[in-house]
Every structure is written in C-alpha cells, then in structure tokens.
PDB file of C-alpha atoms in Angstrom:
ATOM      1  CA  UNK M 786      -7.363 109.079  40.035  1.00  0.00           C
ATOM      2  CA  UNK M 787     -10.816 107.414  39.871  1.00  0.00           C
ATOM      3  CA  UNK M 788     -12.034 105.916  36.490  1.00  0.00           C
ATOM      4  CA  UNK M 789     -15.297 104.074  36.464  1.00  0.00           C
ATOM      5  CA  UNK M 790     -16.764 102.730  33.081  1.00  0.00           C
ATOM      6  CA  UNK M 791     -19.873 100.766  32.227  1.00  0.00           C
ATOM      7  CA  UNK M 792     -21.212 100.316  35.637  1.00  0.00           C
ATOM      8  CA  UNK M 793     -24.909  99.137  36.145  1.00  0.00           C
ATOM      9  CA  UNK M 794     -26.566  98.782  39.551  1.00  0.00           C
ATOM     10  CA  UNK M 795     -30.047  97.898  40.364  1.00  0.00           C
ATOM     11  CA  UNK M 796     -30.748  98.121  44.129  1.00  0.00           C
ATOM     12  CA  UNK M 797     -34.208  97.100  44.290  1.00  0.00           C
ATOM     13  CA  UNK M 798     -33.659  93.623  42.731  1.00  0.00           C
ATOM     14  CA  UNK M 799     -30.433  93.627  44.577  1.00  0.00           C
ATOM     15  CA  UNK M 800     -28.537  92.822  41.337  1.00  0.00           C
ATOM     16  CA  UNK M 801     -25.220  94.562  41.095  1.00  0.00           C
ATOM     17  CA  UNK M 802     -23.313  94.324  37.755  1.00  0.00           C
ATOM     18  CA  UNK M 803     -20.013  96.112  37.508  1.00  0.00           C
ATOM     19  CA  UNK M 804     -18.177  95.679  34.214  1.00  0.00           C
ATOM     20  CA  UNK M 805     -14.718  97.055  33.046  1.00  0.00           C
ATOM     21  CA  UNK M 806     -14.094  99.110  36.162  1.00  0.00           C
ATOM     22  CA  UNK M 807     -10.609 100.716  36.636  1.00  0.00           C
ATOM     23  CA  UNK M 808      -9.801 102.413  39.817  1.00  0.00           C
ATOM     24  CA  UNK M 809      -6.462 104.055  40.660  1.00  0.00           C
ATOM     25  CA  UNK M 810      -6.418 105.096  44.256  1.00  0.00           C
ATOM     26  CA  UNK M 811      -3.427 106.163  46.413  1.00  0.00           C
ATOM     27  CA  UNK M 812      -0.845 104.867  43.954  1.00  0.00           C
ATOM     28  CA  UNK M 813      -2.508 101.421  44.115  1.00  0.00           C
ATOM     29  CA  UNK M 814      -4.112  99.994  40.997  1.00  0.00           C
ATOM     30  CA  UNK M 815      -7.523  98.313  41.328  1.00  0.00           C
ATOM     31  CA  UNK M 816      -8.924  96.764  38.127  1.00  0.00           C
ATOM     32  CA  UNK M 817     -12.139  94.936  38.310  1.00  0.00           C
ATOM     33  CA  UNK M 818     -13.710  93.561  35.096  1.00  0.00           C
ATOM     34  CA  UNK M 819     -17.027  91.537  34.390  1.00  0.00           C
ATOM     35  CA  UNK M 820     -18.227  91.194  38.035  1.00  0.00           C
ATOM     36  CA  UNK M 821     -21.880  90.087  38.752  1.00  0.00           C
ATOM     37  CA  UNK M 822     -23.271  90.038  42.249  1.00  0.00           C
ATOM     38  CA  UNK M 823     -26.822  89.071  43.089  1.00  0.00           C
ATOM     39  CA  UNK M 824     -27.467  89.643  46.802  1.00  0.00           C
ATOM     40  CA  UNK M 825     -31.185  88.561  47.153  1.00  0.00           C
ATOM     41  CA  UNK M 826     -30.550  85.155  45.700  1.00  0.00           C
ATOM     42  CA  UNK M 827     -27.102  85.163  47.545  1.00  0.00           C
ATOM     43  CA  UNK M 828     -25.501  84.221  44.355  1.00  0.00           C
ATOM     44  CA  UNK M 829     -22.076  85.794  43.808  1.00  0.00           C
ATOM     45  CA  UNK M 830     -20.327  85.428  40.441  1.00  0.00           C
ATOM     46  CA  UNK M 831     -17.012  86.936  40.034  1.00  0.00           C
ATOM     47  CA  UNK M 832     -15.256  86.425  36.745  1.00  0.00           C
ATOM     48  CA  UNK M 833     -12.061  87.799  35.563  1.00  0.00           C
ATOM     49  CA  UNK M 834     -11.001  90.056  38.537  1.00  0.00           C
ATOM     50  CA  UNK M 835      -7.518  91.442  38.542  1.00  0.00           C
ATOM     51  CA  UNK M 836      -6.605  93.624  41.556  1.00  0.00           C
ATOM     52  CA  UNK M 837      -3.290  95.123  42.246  1.00  0.00           C
ATOM     53  CA  UNK M 838      -3.210  96.772  45.671  1.00  0.00           C
ATOM     54  CA  UNK M 839      -0.252  98.097  47.470  1.00  0.00           C
ATOM     55  CA  UNK M 840       2.336  96.281  45.344  1.00  0.00           C
ATOM     56  CA  UNK M 841       0.617  93.053  46.050  1.00  0.00           C
ATOM     57  CA  UNK M 842      -1.024  91.489  42.946  1.00  0.00           C
ATOM     58  CA  UNK M 843      -4.415  89.525  43.354  1.00  0.00           C
ATOM     59  CA  UNK M 844      -5.811  87.840  40.566  1.00  0.00           C
ATOM     60  CA  UNK M 845      -9.248  85.971  40.854  1.00  0.00           C
ATOM     61  CA  UNK M 846     -10.702  84.280  37.697  1.00  0.00           C
ATOM     62  CA  UNK M 847     -13.863  82.383  37.417  1.00  0.00           C
ATOM     63  CA  UNK M 848     -15.278  82.251  40.885  1.00  0.00           C
ATOM     64  CA  UNK M 849     -18.800  81.060  41.561  1.00  0.00           C
ATOM     65  CA  UNK M 850     -20.184  81.333  45.172  1.00  0.00           C
ATOM     66  CA  UNK M 851     -23.737  80.579  46.214  1.00  0.00           C
ATOM     67  CA  UNK M 852     -24.424  81.276  49.877  1.00  0.00           C
ATOM     68  CA  UNK M 853     -27.956  80.256  50.386  1.00  0.00           C
ATOM     69  CA  UNK M 854     -27.389  76.654  49.031  1.00  0.00           C
ATOM     70  CA  UNK M 855     -24.145  76.710  50.981  1.00  0.00           C
ATOM     71  CA  UNK M 856     -22.416  75.641  47.730  1.00  0.00           C
ATOM     72  CA  UNK M 857     -19.014  77.198  47.323  1.00  0.00           C
ATOM     73  CA  UNK M 858     -17.215  76.592  44.087  1.00  0.00           C
ATOM     74  CA  UNK M 859     -13.910  78.058  43.203  1.00  0.00           C
ATOM     75  CA  UNK M 860     -12.223  77.312  39.955  1.00  0.00           C
ATOM     76  CA  UNK M 861      -8.940  78.528  38.471  1.00  0.00           C
ATOM     77  CA  UNK M 862      -7.968  81.172  41.177  1.00  0.00           C
ATOM     78  CA  UNK M 863      -4.640  82.589  41.232  1.00  0.00           C
ATOM     79  CA  UNK M 864      -3.549  84.856  44.139  1.00  0.00           C
ATOM     80  CA  UNK M 865      -0.204  86.458  44.598  1.00  0.00           C
ATOM     81  CA  UNK M 866      -0.128  88.518  47.868  1.00  0.00           C
ATOM     82  CA  UNK M 867       2.824  89.973  49.472  1.00  0.00           C
ATOM     83  CA  UNK M 868       5.426  87.952  47.479  1.00  0.00           C
ATOM     84  CA  UNK M 869       3.677  84.683  48.520  1.00  0.00           C
ATOM     85  CA  UNK M 870       1.966  82.804  45.552  1.00  0.00           C
ATOM     86  CA  UNK M 871      -1.263  80.930  46.303  1.00  0.00           C
ATOM     87  CA  UNK M 872      -2.759  78.867  43.529  1.00  0.00           C
ATOM     88  CA  UNK M 873      -6.166  77.246  44.134  1.00  0.00           C
ATOM     89  CA  UNK M 874      -7.799  75.379  41.145  1.00  0.00           C
ATOM     90  CA  UNK M 875     -10.960  73.224  40.903  1.00  0.00           C
ATOM     91  CA  UNK M 876     -12.283  73.448  44.650  1.00  0.00           C
ATOM     92  CA  UNK M 877     -15.810  72.423  45.335  1.00  0.00           C
ATOM     93  CA  UNK M 878     -17.252  72.737  48.752  1.00  0.00           C
ATOM     94  CA  UNK M 879     -20.863  71.846  49.872  1.00  0.00           C
ATOM     95  CA  UNK M 880     -21.344  73.022  53.433  1.00  0.00           C
ATOM     96  CA  UNK M 881     -25.044  71.908  53.897  1.00  0.00           C
ATOM     97  CA  UNK M 882     -24.470  68.370  53.094  1.00  0.00           C
ATOM     98  CA  UNK M 883     -21.115  68.780  54.909  1.00  0.00           C
ATOM     99  CA  UNK M 884     -19.337  67.320  51.841  1.00  0.00           C
ATOM    100  CA  UNK M 885     -15.882  68.839  51.173  1.00  0.00           C
ATOM    101  CA  UNK M 886     -14.151  67.987  47.908  1.00  0.00           C
ATOM    102  CA  UNK M 887     -10.983  69.485  47.089  1.00  0.00           C
ATOM    103  CA  UNK M 888      -9.236  68.582  43.924  1.00  0.00           C
ATOM    104  CA  UNK M 889      -5.973  69.740  42.435  1.00  0.00           C
ATOM    105  CA  UNK M 890      -5.110  72.440  44.922  1.00  0.00           C
ATOM    106  CA  UNK M 891      -1.567  73.924  44.828  1.00  0.00           C
ATOM    107  CA  UNK M 892      -0.698  76.510  47.388  1.00  0.00           C
ATOM    108  CA  UNK M 893       2.843  78.082  47.722  1.00  0.00           C
ATOM    109  CA  UNK M 894       2.944  80.216  50.801  1.00  0.00           C
ATOM    110  CA  UNK M 895       5.959  82.087  52.272  1.00  0.00           C
ATOM    111  CA  UNK M 896       8.591  79.814  50.525  1.00  0.00           C
ATOM    112  CA  UNK M 897       6.715  76.692  51.955  1.00  0.00           C
ATOM    113  CA  UNK M 898       5.203  74.567  49.080  1.00  0.00           C
ATOM    114  CA  UNK M 899       1.699  72.966  50.016  1.00  0.00           C
ATOM    115  CA  UNK M 900       0.322  70.617  47.361  1.00  0.00           C
ATOM    116  CA  UNK M 901      -3.103  68.926  48.060  1.00  0.00           C
ATOM    117  CA  UNK M 902      -4.622  66.805  45.313  1.00  0.00           C
ATOM    118  CA  UNK M 903      -7.803  64.641  45.288  1.00  0.00           C
ATOM    119  CA  UNK M 904      -9.230  65.112  48.903  1.00  0.00           C
ATOM    120  CA  UNK M 905     -12.740  64.044  49.774  1.00  0.00           C
ATOM    121  CA  UNK M 906     -14.105  64.669  53.304  1.00  0.00           C
ATOM    122  CA  UNK M 907     -17.700  63.848  54.287  1.00  0.00           C
ATOM    123  CA  UNK M 908     -18.345  65.075  57.751  1.00  0.00           C
ATOM    124  CA  UNK M 909     -21.900  64.067  58.390  1.00  0.00           C
ATOM    125  CA  UNK M 910     -20.978  60.477  57.567  1.00  0.00           C
ATOM    126  CA  UNK M 911     -17.795  60.940  59.485  1.00  0.00           C
ATOM    127  CA  UNK M 912     -15.902  59.399  56.539  1.00  0.00           C
ATOM    128  CA  UNK M 913     -12.538  61.068  55.845  1.00  0.00           C
ATOM    129  CA  UNK M 914     -10.700  59.967  52.707  1.00  0.00           C
ATOM    130  CA  UNK M 915      -7.493  61.590  51.990  1.00  0.00           C
ATOM    131  CA  UNK M 916      -5.668  60.436  48.764  1.00  0.00           C
ATOM    132  CA  UNK M 917      -2.450  61.611  47.225  1.00  0.00           C
ATOM    133  CA  UNK M 918      -1.595  64.445  49.527  1.00  0.00           C
ATOM    134  CA  UNK M 919       1.757  65.977  49.438  1.00  0.00           C
ATOM    135  CA  UNK M 920       2.783  68.748  51.833  1.00  0.00           C
ATOM    136  CA  UNK M 921       6.064  70.397  52.102  1.00  0.00           C
ATOM    137  CA  UNK M 922       6.006  72.889  55.010  1.00  0.00           C
ATOM    138  CA  UNK M 923       9.083  74.628  56.305  1.00  0.00           C
ATOM    139  CA  UNK M 924      11.600  72.253  54.800  1.00  0.00           C
ATOM    140  CA  UNK M 925       9.742  69.151  56.303  1.00  0.00           C
ATOM    141  CA  UNK M 926       8.006  66.853  53.990  1.00  0.00           C
ATOM    142  CA  UNK M 927       4.720  65.252  54.921  1.00  0.00           C
ATOM    143  CA  UNK M 928       3.214  62.758  52.484  1.00  0.00           C
ATOM    144  CA  UNK M 929      -0.088  61.031  53.173  1.00  0.00           C
ATOM    145  CA  UNK M 930      -1.517  58.462  50.575  1.00  0.00           C
ATOM    146  CA  UNK M 931      -4.799  56.599  50.549  1.00  0.00           C
ATOM    147  CA  UNK M 932      -5.916  57.001  54.188  1.00  0.00           C
ATOM    148  CA  UNK M 933      -9.447  56.184  55.160  1.00  0.00           C
ATOM    149  CA  UNK M 934     -10.996  56.881  58.544  1.00  0.00           C
ATOM    150  CA  UNK M 935     -14.554  56.137  59.537  1.00  0.00           C
ATOM    151  CA  UNK M 936     -15.160  57.841  63.021  1.00  0.00           C
ATOM    152  CA  UNK M 937     -18.755  56.751  63.692  1.00  0.00           C
ATOM    153  CA  UNK M 938     -18.281  53.129  62.839  1.00  0.00           C
ATOM    154  CA  UNK M 939     -15.209  53.090  64.955  1.00  0.00           C
TER     155      UNK M 939
END
C-alpha cells in the first residue's frame, strides 16, 4: 500500500519539498510530513517527521542541518529504536570552527541511562570544558563535574 499526497519536486534547483506523505510498505508504516531538502545549498531542514519502521518508532522533529557551513543543529529530537529510547534536545555542533556544544542531552540506550548536560568542547584551541556530566552506564555511575583541560598550553 503506497499513498503519496502533496509532493513537490524541483530537480533543476535541487529543491525537494515533501509534505504530508504517508507510505505503508511491507507492514511497516512510514509517515513523513513537512520535509524540506535543498541539495545545492546543502541545507537540509526536516521538521515534524514520524517514521514507524519494523515495529521500531522513529520520531524526528525540528531538525536543521547545514552541510556546507558544517553547522549541525539538532533540536528536540526523539528517537525510539528497537525498544531503546534516545532523546536528544538542543544540540549545536559547528565542525569548521571545531566548536562542539552539546546542551541538555538525555540518552537512554539499552536500559543504560546516559545524561550529558552543558558540555562545551573547542578542539582547535584544544580547550576541553566538561560541566555537569552524569553518565550511568551498565549499572556503573560516572559523574564528572567542572573539568577544564587545556592541551596546547600543557
């Protein structure tokens, strides 16, 4: 069963807009709504996407990715895959400047809870700042708070 509604594709401008698409294929339900992809500018915007595939639920909402500027912004992403729940919220990554900022990230994967909050890493300056990190992995608890490491100056 294949149902496609309200699809607009412009290949020359490399702008692909897919809105309100529902696909049921091989007893797996794929629902994609309000997806905008521009390949030439390498700007990928995915909003309000719900995918249920092979009894695993994948929900992605409000994701913005710009590849040319190497700026990756992921906000309010909830992924449940194979009975493991992954929740990622408010993540900002800039690869060119080598600045990695991860804030308010909660990941629960295979009954192990991984919580990472307020992490700032700058690789070019070799400054690593880790604050308020709580990791519970396989019944072992690892807590790292207010750690500052400067590799170049060391």
